[in-house]
PDB file of C-alpha atoms in Angstrom:
ATOM      1  CA  MET A   1     131.504 107.897  42.173  1.00  0.00           C
ATOM      2  CA  ILE A   2     128.800 106.441  39.933  1.00  0.00           C
ATOM      3  CA  GLU A   3     127.005 103.139  40.392  1.00  0.00           C
ATOM      4  CA  PHE A   4     124.282 101.745  38.147  1.00  0.00           C
ATOM      5  CA  LYS A   5     121.844  98.959  38.915  1.00  0.00           C
ATOM      6  CA  SER A   6     118.128  98.305  38.468  1.00  0.00           C
ATOM      7  CA  GLN A   7     117.492 101.356  36.268  1.00  0.00           C
ATOM      8  CA  GLN A   8     119.033 103.615  38.904  1.00  0.00           C
ATOM      9  CA  LEU A   9     122.203 105.631  38.528  1.00  0.00           C
ATOM     10  CA  SER A  10     123.615 106.738  41.888  1.00  0.00           C
ATOM     11  CA  LEU A  11     125.992 109.676  42.116  1.00  0.00           C
ATOM     12  CA  SER A  12     127.920 109.931  45.374  1.00  0.00           C
ATOM     13  CA  GLY A  13     130.837 111.819  46.803  1.00  0.00           C
ATOM     14  CA  GLN A  14     131.806 115.232  45.536  1.00  0.00           C
ATOM     15  CA  VAL A  15     131.740 116.662  42.034  1.00  0.00           C
ATOM     16  CA  ASP A  16     134.631 119.081  41.562  1.00  0.00           C
ATOM     17  CA  PHE A  17     136.901 120.334  38.798  1.00  0.00           C
ATOM     18  CA  LYS A  18     139.174 117.299  39.203  1.00  0.00           C
ATOM     19  CA  ASN A  19     136.514 114.679  38.499  1.00  0.00           C
ATOM     20  CA  ALA A  20     133.566 116.407  36.756  1.00  0.00           C
ATOM     21  CA  GLU A  21     134.668 115.504  33.237  1.00  0.00           C
ATOM     22  CA  ALA A  22     135.264 111.859  34.141  1.00  0.00           C
ATOM     23  CA  LEU A  23     131.893 111.602  35.941  1.00  0.00           C
ATOM     24  CA  TYR A  24     130.172 113.203  32.971  1.00  0.00           C
ATOM     25  CA  ALA A  25     131.780 110.738  30.545  1.00  0.00           C
ATOM     26  CA  GLN A  26     131.068 107.715  32.745  1.00  0.00           C
ATOM     27  CA  GLY A  27     127.409 108.691  33.190  1.00  0.00           C
ATOM     28  CA  LYS A  28     127.018 109.472  29.485  1.00  0.00           C
ATOM     29  CA  ASP A  29     128.366 106.006  28.601  1.00  0.00           C
ATOM     30  CA  ILE A  30     125.936 104.321  31.012  1.00  0.00           C
ATOM     31  CA  ILE A  31     123.001 106.295  29.592  1.00  0.00           C
ATOM     32  CA  ALA A  32     124.003 105.488  26.008  1.00  0.00           C
ATOM     33  CA  LYS A  33     123.841 101.740  26.729  1.00  0.00           C
ATOM     34  CA  GLN A  34     120.303 101.851  28.105  1.00  0.00           C
ATOM     35  CA  THR A  35     117.191 100.931  26.161  1.00  0.00           C
ATOM     36  CA  GLN A  36     114.558 101.538  28.846  1.00  0.00           C
ATOM     37  CA  PHE A  37     113.754 104.948  30.223  1.00  0.00           C
ATOM     38  CA  PRO A  38     113.285 106.774  32.474  1.00  0.00           C
ATOM     39  CA  LEU A  39     116.383 106.177  34.552  1.00  0.00           C
ATOM     40  CA  VAL A  40     116.383 107.379  38.141  1.00  0.00           C
ATOM     41  CA  VAL A  41     119.393 109.437  39.201  1.00  0.00           C
ATOM     42  CA  ASP A  42     119.809 109.127  42.980  1.00  0.00           C
ATOM     43  CA  LEU A  43     121.675 112.058  44.494  1.00  0.00           C
ATOM     44  CA  SER A  44     121.361 111.021  48.156  1.00  0.00           C
ATOM     45  CA  GLY A  45     125.090 110.269  48.364  1.00  0.00           C
ATOM     46  CA  LEU A  46     126.180 113.584  46.875  1.00  0.00           C
ATOM     47  CA  VAL A  47     128.321 115.598  49.305  1.00  0.00           C
ATOM     48  CA  HIS A  48     127.616 119.046  47.792  1.00  0.00           C
ATOM     49  CA  GLY A  49     124.864 120.039  45.392  1.00  0.00           C
ATOM     50  CA  ASN A  50     126.881 122.672  43.558  1.00  0.00           C
ATOM     51  CA  THR A  51     126.568 124.231  40.112  1.00  0.00           C
ATOM     52  CA  LEU A  52     129.248 121.931  38.693  1.00  0.00           C
ATOM     53  CA  ALA A  53     127.280 118.849  39.760  1.00  0.00           C
ATOM     54  CA  LEU A  54     124.149 120.368  38.236  1.00  0.00           C
ATOM     55  CA  ALA A  55     126.016 121.014  34.983  1.00  0.00           C
ATOM     56  CA  VAL A  56     126.978 117.321  34.819  1.00  0.00           C
ATOM     57  CA  LEU A  57     123.324 116.314  35.343  1.00  0.00           C
ATOM     58  CA  VAL A  58     122.075 118.702  32.659  1.00  0.00           C
ATOM     59  CA  GLN A  59     124.638 117.326  30.207  1.00  0.00           C
ATOM     60  CA  TRP A  60     123.520 113.775  30.998  1.00  0.00           C
ATOM     61  CA  LEU A  61     119.957 114.855  30.311  1.00  0.00           C
ATOM     62  CA  ARG A  62     121.013 116.225  26.916  1.00  0.00           C
ATOM     63  CA  HIS A  63     122.391 112.807  26.003  1.00  0.00           C
ATOM     64  CA  THR A  64     119.229 110.982  27.020  1.00  0.00           C
ATOM     65  CA  PRO A  65     117.152 109.937  23.993  1.00  0.00           C
ATOM     66  CA  GLN A  66     113.832 110.849  25.620  1.00  0.00           C
ATOM     67  CA  ALA A  67     112.752 114.300  26.795  1.00  0.00           C
ATOM     68  CA  LYS A  68     112.027 113.133  30.354  1.00  0.00           C
ATOM     69  CA  GLY A  69     114.413 110.192  30.259  1.00  0.00           C
ATOM     70  CA  LEU A  70     116.024 110.995  33.596  1.00  0.00           C
ATOM     71  CA  GLN A  71     114.288 111.431  36.930  1.00  0.00           C
ATOM     72  CA  PHE A  72     116.223 112.979  39.804  1.00  0.00           C
ATOM     73  CA  LYS A  73     115.619 111.942  43.406  1.00  0.00           C
ATOM     74  CA  ALA A  74     117.063 113.034  46.742  1.00  0.00           C
ATOM     75  CA  VAL A  75     118.233 116.335  45.246  1.00  0.00           C
ATOM     76  CA  PRO A  76     120.236 118.278  47.861  1.00  0.00           C
ATOM     77  CA  GLU A  77     118.550 121.455  49.106  1.00  0.00           C
ATOM     78  CA  LYS A  78     121.326 123.723  47.817  1.00  0.00           C
ATOM     79  CA  MET A  79     120.987 122.204  44.356  1.00  0.00           C
ATOM     80  CA  LEU A  80     117.205 122.663  44.474  1.00  0.00           C
ATOM     81  CA  LYS A  81     117.737 126.365  45.098  1.00  0.00           C
ATOM     82  CA  ILE A  82     120.123 126.586  42.145  1.00  0.00           C
ATOM     83  CA  ILE A  83     117.600 124.733  39.954  1.00  0.00           C
ATOM     84  CA  GLN A  84     114.872 127.180  40.960  1.00  0.00           C
ATOM     85  CA  ALA A  85     117.111 130.230  40.490  1.00  0.00           C
ATOM     86  CA  CYS A  86     117.983 129.026  36.978  1.00  0.00           C
ATOM     87  CA  HIS A  87     114.338 128.172  36.195  1.00  0.00           C
ATOM     88  CA  LEU A  88     115.274 124.552  35.431  1.00  0.00           C
ATOM     89  CA  GLN A  89     112.526 122.923  37.504  1.00  0.00           C
ATOM     90  CA  ASP A  90     110.406 122.395  34.373  1.00  0.00           C
ATOM     91  CA  ASP A  91     113.317 120.777  32.516  1.00  0.00           C
ATOM     92  CA  LEU A  92     114.385 118.416  35.294  1.00  0.00           C
ATOM     93  CA  GLN A  93     111.953 115.780  36.477  1.00  0.00           C
ATOM     94  CA  LEU A  94     112.337 115.796  40.260  1.00  0.00           C
ATOM     95  CA  ILE A  95     110.820 112.923  42.233  1.00  0.00           C
ATOM     96  CA  ALA A  96     110.437 112.314  45.946  1.00  0.00           C
TER      97      ALA A  96
END
């Protein structure tokens, strides 16, 4: 599920093969309507930080008009390990 308010996009629940495309499209539409960046992507409600969820986030980042237009907070530990293993920590702006 995606919620957006006060320059923060919150992703909660589980990202799986049934909903990944819809979540990607919904997030992309929200990002496209914004004029102020960066947006904070809050992942505290994410059930699993898997590679599919990370793929959705990377695709959102590609549709953001600014290089560091998205900031990611509350990244699950498993996802952090995937980010490090893929050497994406320099591409994703992670905040506390």
